CSV table of C-alpha atoms in Angstrom, one decimal:
chain,number,residue,atom,x,y,z
A,17,MET,CA,-13.2,13.4,26.6
A,18,THR,CA,-12.4,15.4,23.9
A,19,SER,CA,-9.3,16.0,21.9
A,20,GLN,CA,-8.2,18.5,20.6
A,21,LEU,CA,-7.4,18.4,16.4
A,22,LEU,CA,-3.5,19.0,15.6
A,23,ASP,CA,-2.9,21.1,13.3
A,24,LEU,CA,-2.2,20.3,9.5
A,25,LEU,CA,1.4,19.4,8.0
A,26,PRO,CA,2.6,21.2,5.1
A,27,ASP,CA,2.2,19.4,1.4
A,28,SER,CA,6.4,19.8,2.3
A,29,SER,CA,5.8,17.3,4.7
A,30,THR,CA,3.1,15.2,3.1
A,31,SER,CA,5.4,15.4,-0.4
A,32,PHE,CA,8.8,14.2,2.0
A,33,LEU,CA,6.1,11.3,4.0
A,34,SER,CA,4.2,10.0,0.9
A,35,PRO,CA,6.9,7.1,-0.7
A,36,TYR,CA,6.4,5.7,2.2
A,37,LEU,CA,2.6,4.7,2.8
A,38,PRO,CA,0.9,1.5,2.8
A,39,PRO,CA,0.0,0.3,-0.6
A,40,SER,CA,-3.1,0.7,-2.1
A,41,PRO,CA,-4.8,-1.7,-3.0
A,42,PRO,CA,-3.4,-3.8,0.1
A,43,SER,CA,-1.1,-7.1,-0.5
A,44,ASP,CA,-1.4,-10.4,0.9
A,45,ARG,CA,0.4,-9.4,3.6
A,46,VAL,CA,0.7,-6.7,6.5
A,47,PHE,CA,2.2,-3.6,5.4
A,48,VAL,CA,3.9,-3.3,8.7
A,49,THR,CA,6.1,0.6,8.9
A,50,LEU,CA,7.5,0.6,12.7
A,51,THR,CA,8.0,4.3,13.8
A,52,TYR,CA,9.0,6.2,17.2
A,53,ALA,CA,10.5,8.3,18.8
A,54,ALA,CA,14.9,8.7,20.1
A,55,SER,CA,17.1,11.2,21.5
A,56,LEU,CA,20.6,11.3,20.4
A,57,ASP,CA,21.6,8.2,22.3
A,58,SER,CA,19.0,6.3,20.8
A,59,ARG,CA,17.2,6.5,24.2
A,60,ILE,CA,12.7,6.8,23.8
A,61,ALA,CA,13.0,6.9,27.6
A,62,LEU,CA,14.0,8.3,30.5
A,63,GLY,CA,14.0,4.5,32.2
A,64,HIS,CA,11.6,1.7,32.4
A,65,GLY,CA,7.7,3.4,33.2
A,66,GLN,CA,8.6,6.6,32.9
A,67,ARG,CA,6.6,8.5,30.4
A,68,THR,CA,9.4,10.7,28.4
A,69,GLN,CA,7.8,13.2,26.1
A,70,LEU,CA,10.2,14.0,22.9
A,71,SER,CA,8.6,14.4,20.0
A,72,GLY,CA,8.1,18.6,19.6
A,73,SER,CA,4.6,19.6,18.0
A,74,GLU,CA,5.2,18.9,14.1
A,75,SER,CA,6.8,15.2,14.7
A,76,LYS,CA,3.5,14.6,17.1
A,77,CYS,CA,1.3,15.9,14.7
A,78,MET,CA,3.5,13.7,11.7
A,79,THR,CA,2.8,10.1,13.4
A,80,HIS,CA,-0.9,11.5,13.6
A,81,TYR,CA,-1.1,11.7,9.7
A,82,LEU,CA,0.5,8.5,9.5
A,83,ARG,CA,-1.5,7.2,12.0
A,84,ALA,CA,-4.6,7.9,10.1
A,85,HIS,CA,-2.9,6.1,6.6
A,86,HIS,CA,-3.0,2.4,9.3
A,87,ASP,CA,-5.3,0.1,9.7
A,88,GLY,CA,-3.8,-1.0,12.8
A,89,LEU,CA,-1.4,1.0,15.6
A,90,LEU,CA,0.1,-1.4,18.1
A,91,VAL,CA,2.2,-0.7,21.2
A,92,GLY,CA,3.6,-3.7,23.7
A,93,VAL,CA,1.9,-3.9,27.8
A,94,ASN,CA,4.4,-2.4,29.0
A,95,THR,CA,3.9,0.5,26.7
A,96,PHE,CA,0.7,0.3,27.6
A,97,LEU,CA,1.2,1.0,31.1
A,98,ALA,CA,3.3,3.1,31.3
A,99,ASP,CA,1.9,6.0,29.6
A,100,ASN,CA,-1.6,5.0,29.2
A,101,PRO,CA,-1.4,6.1,25.3
A,102,GLY,CA,-5.1,6.7,23.7
A,103,LEU,CA,-4.0,5.4,21.0
A,104,ASN,CA,-6.3,7.1,18.1
A,105,CYS,CA,-6.2,10.1,15.6
A,106,ARG,CA,-6.4,13.8,16.5
A,107,TYR,CA,-5.0,14.8,12.6
A,108,SER,CA,-8.0,15.9,10.6
A,109,ILE,CA,-9.3,13.7,7.4
A,110,ALA,CA,-11.4,15.6,4.5
A,111,GLY,CA,-14.8,13.3,4.6
A,112,LYS,CA,-13.4,10.8,7.2
A,113,SER,CA,-15.0,11.1,10.9
A,114,ALA,CA,-13.0,11.1,14.0
A,115,VAL,CA,-13.7,7.0,14.0
A,116,GLU,CA,-12.7,6.4,10.7
A,117,ALA,CA,-9.4,8.4,10.4
A,118,SER,CA,-8.1,6.6,13.6
A,119,PRO,CA,-6.0,3.0,13.5
A,120,ARG,CA,-7.9,0.4,15.5
A,121,PRO,CA,-5.6,0.6,18.7
A,122,ILE,CA,-4.0,-3.6,19.2
A,123,ILE,CA,-1.6,-4.0,22.3
A,124,ILE,CA,0.3,-7.1,22.6
A,125,ASP,CA,-0.2,-9.1,26.6
A,126,PRO,CA,0.6,-12.7,25.8
A,127,THR,CA,-1.0,-12.8,29.9
A,128,PHE,CA,-3.7,-10.0,30.0
A,129,ARG,CA,-1.4,-7.5,32.6
A,130,CYS,CA,-3.4,-4.7,31.2
A,131,LYS,CA,-5.6,-4.9,32.7
A,132,ILE,CA,-7.3,-2.3,30.7
A,133,GLU,CA,-9.8,-0.6,32.4
A,134,ILE,CA,-12.8,1.9,31.0
A,135,ARG,CA,-11.1,5.0,32.5
A,136,SER,CA,-8.0,4.4,30.5
A,137,LYS,CA,-7.0,6.4,28.1
A,138,ALA,CA,-7.7,3.9,24.6
A,139,MET,CA,-11.7,3.5,25.9
A,140,MET,CA,-12.2,6.4,26.8
A,141,ALA,CA,-11.3,7.4,23.6
A,142,ALA,CA,-13.8,5.4,22.1
A,143,ALA,CA,-15.9,6.1,24.3
A,144,SER,CA,-15.9,9.5,23.0
A,145,LEU,CA,-16.3,8.6,19.4
A,146,GLU,CA,-12.8,9.6,19.3
A,147,GLY,CA,-11.6,6.7,18.3
A,148,LYS,CA,-11.8,2.8,18.0
A,149,GLU,CA,-12.1,-0.3,20.4
A,150,PRO,CA,-9.1,-2.1,21.5
A,151,TRP,CA,-7.9,-4.9,21.0
A,152,ILE,CA,-5.8,-7.0,23.0
A,153,LEU,CA,-4.0,-9.8,21.8
A,154,VAL,CA,-3.3,-12.5,24.0
A,155,SER,CA,-1.8,-16.4,24.1
A,156,ALA,CA,-4.0,-18.5,23.4
A,157,GLU,CA,-2.6,-20.9,26.1
A,158,TRP,CA,-3.1,-18.2,28.4
A,159,ARG,CA,-6.5,-18.0,27.4
A,160,ASN,CA,-7.2,-21.5,27.8
A,161,SER,CA,-6.9,-21.2,31.8
A,162,VAL,CA,-8.0,-18.2,32.2
A,163,SER,CA,-8.9,-17.5,36.3
A,164,HIS,CA,-12.8,-16.4,37.1
A,165,SER,CA,-11.4,-12.3,38.6
A,166,ASP,CA,-10.1,-12.2,34.8
A,167,LEU,CA,-12.4,-13.8,32.7
A,168,VAL,CA,-14.7,-11.4,34.0
A,169,HIS,CA,-12.8,-8.2,34.0
A,170,ILE,CA,-12.9,-9.4,29.7
A,171,GLN,CA,-16.2,-10.0,30.0
A,172,SER,CA,-17.1,-6.6,31.0
A,173,ILE,CA,-14.3,-4.6,29.1
A,174,GLU,CA,-15.8,-7.1,25.8
A,175,ARG,CA,-19.7,-5.0,26.4
A,176,MET,CA,-17.8,-1.7,26.0
A,177,GLY,CA,-16.8,-3.3,22.8
A,178,ALA,CA,-12.9,-4.2,23.3
A,179,ARG,CA,-11.8,-7.7,22.2
A,180,VAL,CA,-9.8,-9.7,24.1
A,181,ILE,CA,-8.4,-11.9,21.0
A,182,PRO,CA,-5.7,-15.2,22.1
A,183,VAL,CA,-3.7,-16.0,19.1
A,184,ILE,CA,-2.1,-19.3,19.0
A,185,GLY,CA,1.8,-19.1,18.8
A,186,LEU,CA,1.7,-15.8,20.7
A,187,GLN,CA,4.5,-15.8,23.4
A,188,SER,CA,6.7,-13.9,25.6
A,189,ASP,CA,10.0,-15.9,25.1
A,190,ASN,CA,9.9,-17.2,20.9
A,191,ARG,CA,9.9,-13.5,19.0
A,192,ASN,CA,9.9,-15.1,15.5
A,193,GLU,CA,6.6,-17.7,15.7
A,194,SER,CA,5.1,-15.2,17.8
A,195,TRP,CA,5.5,-12.3,15.3
A,196,ALA,CA,4.2,-14.6,12.8
A,197,ALA,CA,1.2,-15.7,15.1
A,198,ILE,CA,0.1,-11.7,15.8
A,199,LEU,CA,0.7,-10.8,11.5
A,200,LYS,CA,-0.8,-13.5,11.1
A,201,SER,CA,-4.1,-13.6,13.0
A,202,LEU,CA,-4.3,-9.7,12.0
A,203,LYS,CA,-4.5,-10.3,8.7
A,204,GLU,CA,-7.5,-12.1,9.0
A,205,LEU,CA,-8.4,-10.0,11.2
A,206,GLY,CA,-8.9,-6.9,8.5
A,207,ILE,CA,-5.4,-5.7,9.1
A,208,HIS,CA,-4.0,-4.6,6.3
A,209,SER,CA,-1.6,-2.2,7.4
A,210,LEU,CA,0.4,-1.4,10.8
A,211,MET,CA,1.8,1.3,12.5
A,212,VAL,CA,4.3,-0.2,15.5
A,213,GLU,CA,4.8,2.6,18.0
A,214,GLY,CA,7.2,1.1,20.4
A,215,GLY,CA,8.2,-0.2,23.3
A,216,ALA,CA,11.8,-0.6,23.3
A,217,ARG,CA,11.6,-4.8,23.4
A,218,VAL,CA,9.1,-4.9,20.6
A,219,ILE,CA,10.7,-2.4,18.6
A,220,ASN,CA,13.7,-4.0,19.8
A,221,ASP,CA,12.4,-7.7,19.1
A,222,LEU,CA,10.9,-6.6,15.5
A,223,LEU,CA,14.0,-5.8,13.7
A,224,CYS,CA,15.2,-8.6,14.8
A,225,THR,CA,12.6,-10.8,13.8
A,226,SER,CA,12.1,-13.3,10.6
A,227,VAL,CA,9.5,-14.7,9.4
A,228,ASP,CA,8.4,-16.8,6.5
A,229,ASP,CA,7.3,-15.4,2.9
A,230,ILE,CA,4.9,-17.3,0.7
A,231,ASN,CA,7.8,-18.9,-0.9
A,232,GLY,CA,9.1,-20.4,2.8
A,233,THR,CA,12.2,-17.8,2.7
A,234,LYS,CA,12.8,-15.7,6.4
A,235,VAL,CA,12.6,-12.3,6.3
A,236,SER,CA,11.7,-8.9,8.4
A,237,PRO,CA,7.9,-8.4,8.7
A,238,VAL,CA,8.8,-4.8,8.9
A,239,ASP,CA,8.2,-3.1,5.5
A,240,VAL,CA,9.1,1.0,6.3
A,241,VAL,CA,11.2,2.9,9.1
A,242,ILE,CA,10.4,6.2,10.2
A,243,ILE,CA,12.3,7.9,12.8
A,244,THR,CA,12.0,11.0,14.6
A,245,ILE,CA,15.2,12.0,16.4
A,246,ALA,CA,14.6,14.9,18.7
A,247,PRO,CA,18.0,16.9,19.9
A,248,VAL,CA,18.2,15.6,23.0
A,249,TYR,CA,20.3,13.2,25.0
A,250,LEU,CA,18.2,11.5,27.6
A,251,GLY,CA,21.8,9.4,29.3
A,252,LYS,CA,22.4,6.2,30.2
A,253,ASN,CA,19.8,5.2,32.8
A,254,GLY,CA,17.2,5.7,29.6
A,255,VAL,CA,15.7,2.3,27.7
A,256,GLU,CA,17.3,2.1,24.9
A,257,VAL,CA,16.7,1.1,21.4
A,258,SER,CA,18.8,-1.3,19.8
A,259,PRO,CA,18.9,-4.5,18.2
A,260,ALA,CA,20.5,-8.1,19.2
A,261,SER,CA,22.4,-7.4,16.1
A,262,ALA,CA,23.7,-5.0,13.7
A,263,LEU,CA,22.0,-4.7,11.0
A,264,ASP,CA,22.2,-2.9,8.0
A,265,ASN,CA,18.7,-3.2,6.0
A,266,LEU,CA,17.6,0.5,4.6
A,267,TYR,CA,17.2,1.9,1.4
A,268,ASP,CA,15.9,5.4,-0.1
A,269,ILE,CA,17.1,7.5,3.2
A,270,THR,CA,15.2,11.1,3.3
A,271,TRP,CA,15.4,12.7,5.8
A,272,ASP,CA,13.4,16.3,6.7
A,273,GLN,CA,13.2,18.5,9.3
A,274,PHE,CA,9.8,18.6,11.1
A,275,GLY,CA,9.8,21.5,13.7
A,276,ARG,CA,13.2,20.6,16.5
A,277,ASP,CA,13.5,17.3,15.3
A,278,CYS,CA,14.8,15.3,12.5
A,279,VAL,CA,12.6,12.8,11.4
A,280,MET,CA,14.4,10.1,8.5
A,281,ALA,CA,12.2,8.1,6.7
A,282,SER,CA,13.4,4.5,5.0
A,283,PHE,CA,12.6,1.1,3.3
A,284,ASN,CA,13.4,-2.1,5.1
A,285,LYS,CA,15.4,-5.4,3.0
A,286,ARG,CA,12.8,-8.2,3.9
A,287,LEU,CA,15.6,-10.2,3.2
A,288,ARG,CA,18.7,-9.6,5.6
A,289,ALA,CA,21.6,-7.8,5.3
A,290,ALA,CA,24.3,-8.1,7.9
A,291,PHE,CA,27.3,-6.0,8.1
């Protein structure tokens, strides 16, 4: 597997993104960037399980530039199954190899539905030194009762460098507890900055999630929101990004043009602000 490097962004684009990059040195919690591409009618795909290309070449380049500045890149299992993404970075960073520039691929998959294969793009990128080996986050409860066939599969991919990581508190039906558990585990594993790319359920859940800060106050885990808006409509049958409740959390909002796409970048108030 040989991936072509993307063109470098102009200085004006990197200056636009610079304020929204993870801090250095990192803080005592995971810095979370939520980013995705959507149509004018807030759809991210034509339908469930249908891979839909929305980003133009310029905004795709921006996505890979952002990947190069994060420790981890997270997607949900549905997105992984639908898109078979490489989850690596194809943006050239001076002094860094492709592996060093790439974030750690992380898949939320409580019951190991992905059954990741060695031939998947993420595993092939790692094997060809164009990315890092993926981590699959599973429920600790599921891992404690894993079937023999799944155990054999896990052992085979872990021999290739992937990891299946049991997370205490990761549940399919408890959004707040799951995200708190995920971020705690990732911080302990050395992930200081996390880029969340989708899919719709992950995005919608994350926007409405509250976790405890160091003082016990309920806050949003999201620090920055960056949305690429493509000049297309995907229609009423498309997969929609629309959180369950109204939110008014964004501030220091800026916009820029990336080819035919428009990109919004903003900070997210960690204390919830409702209409």
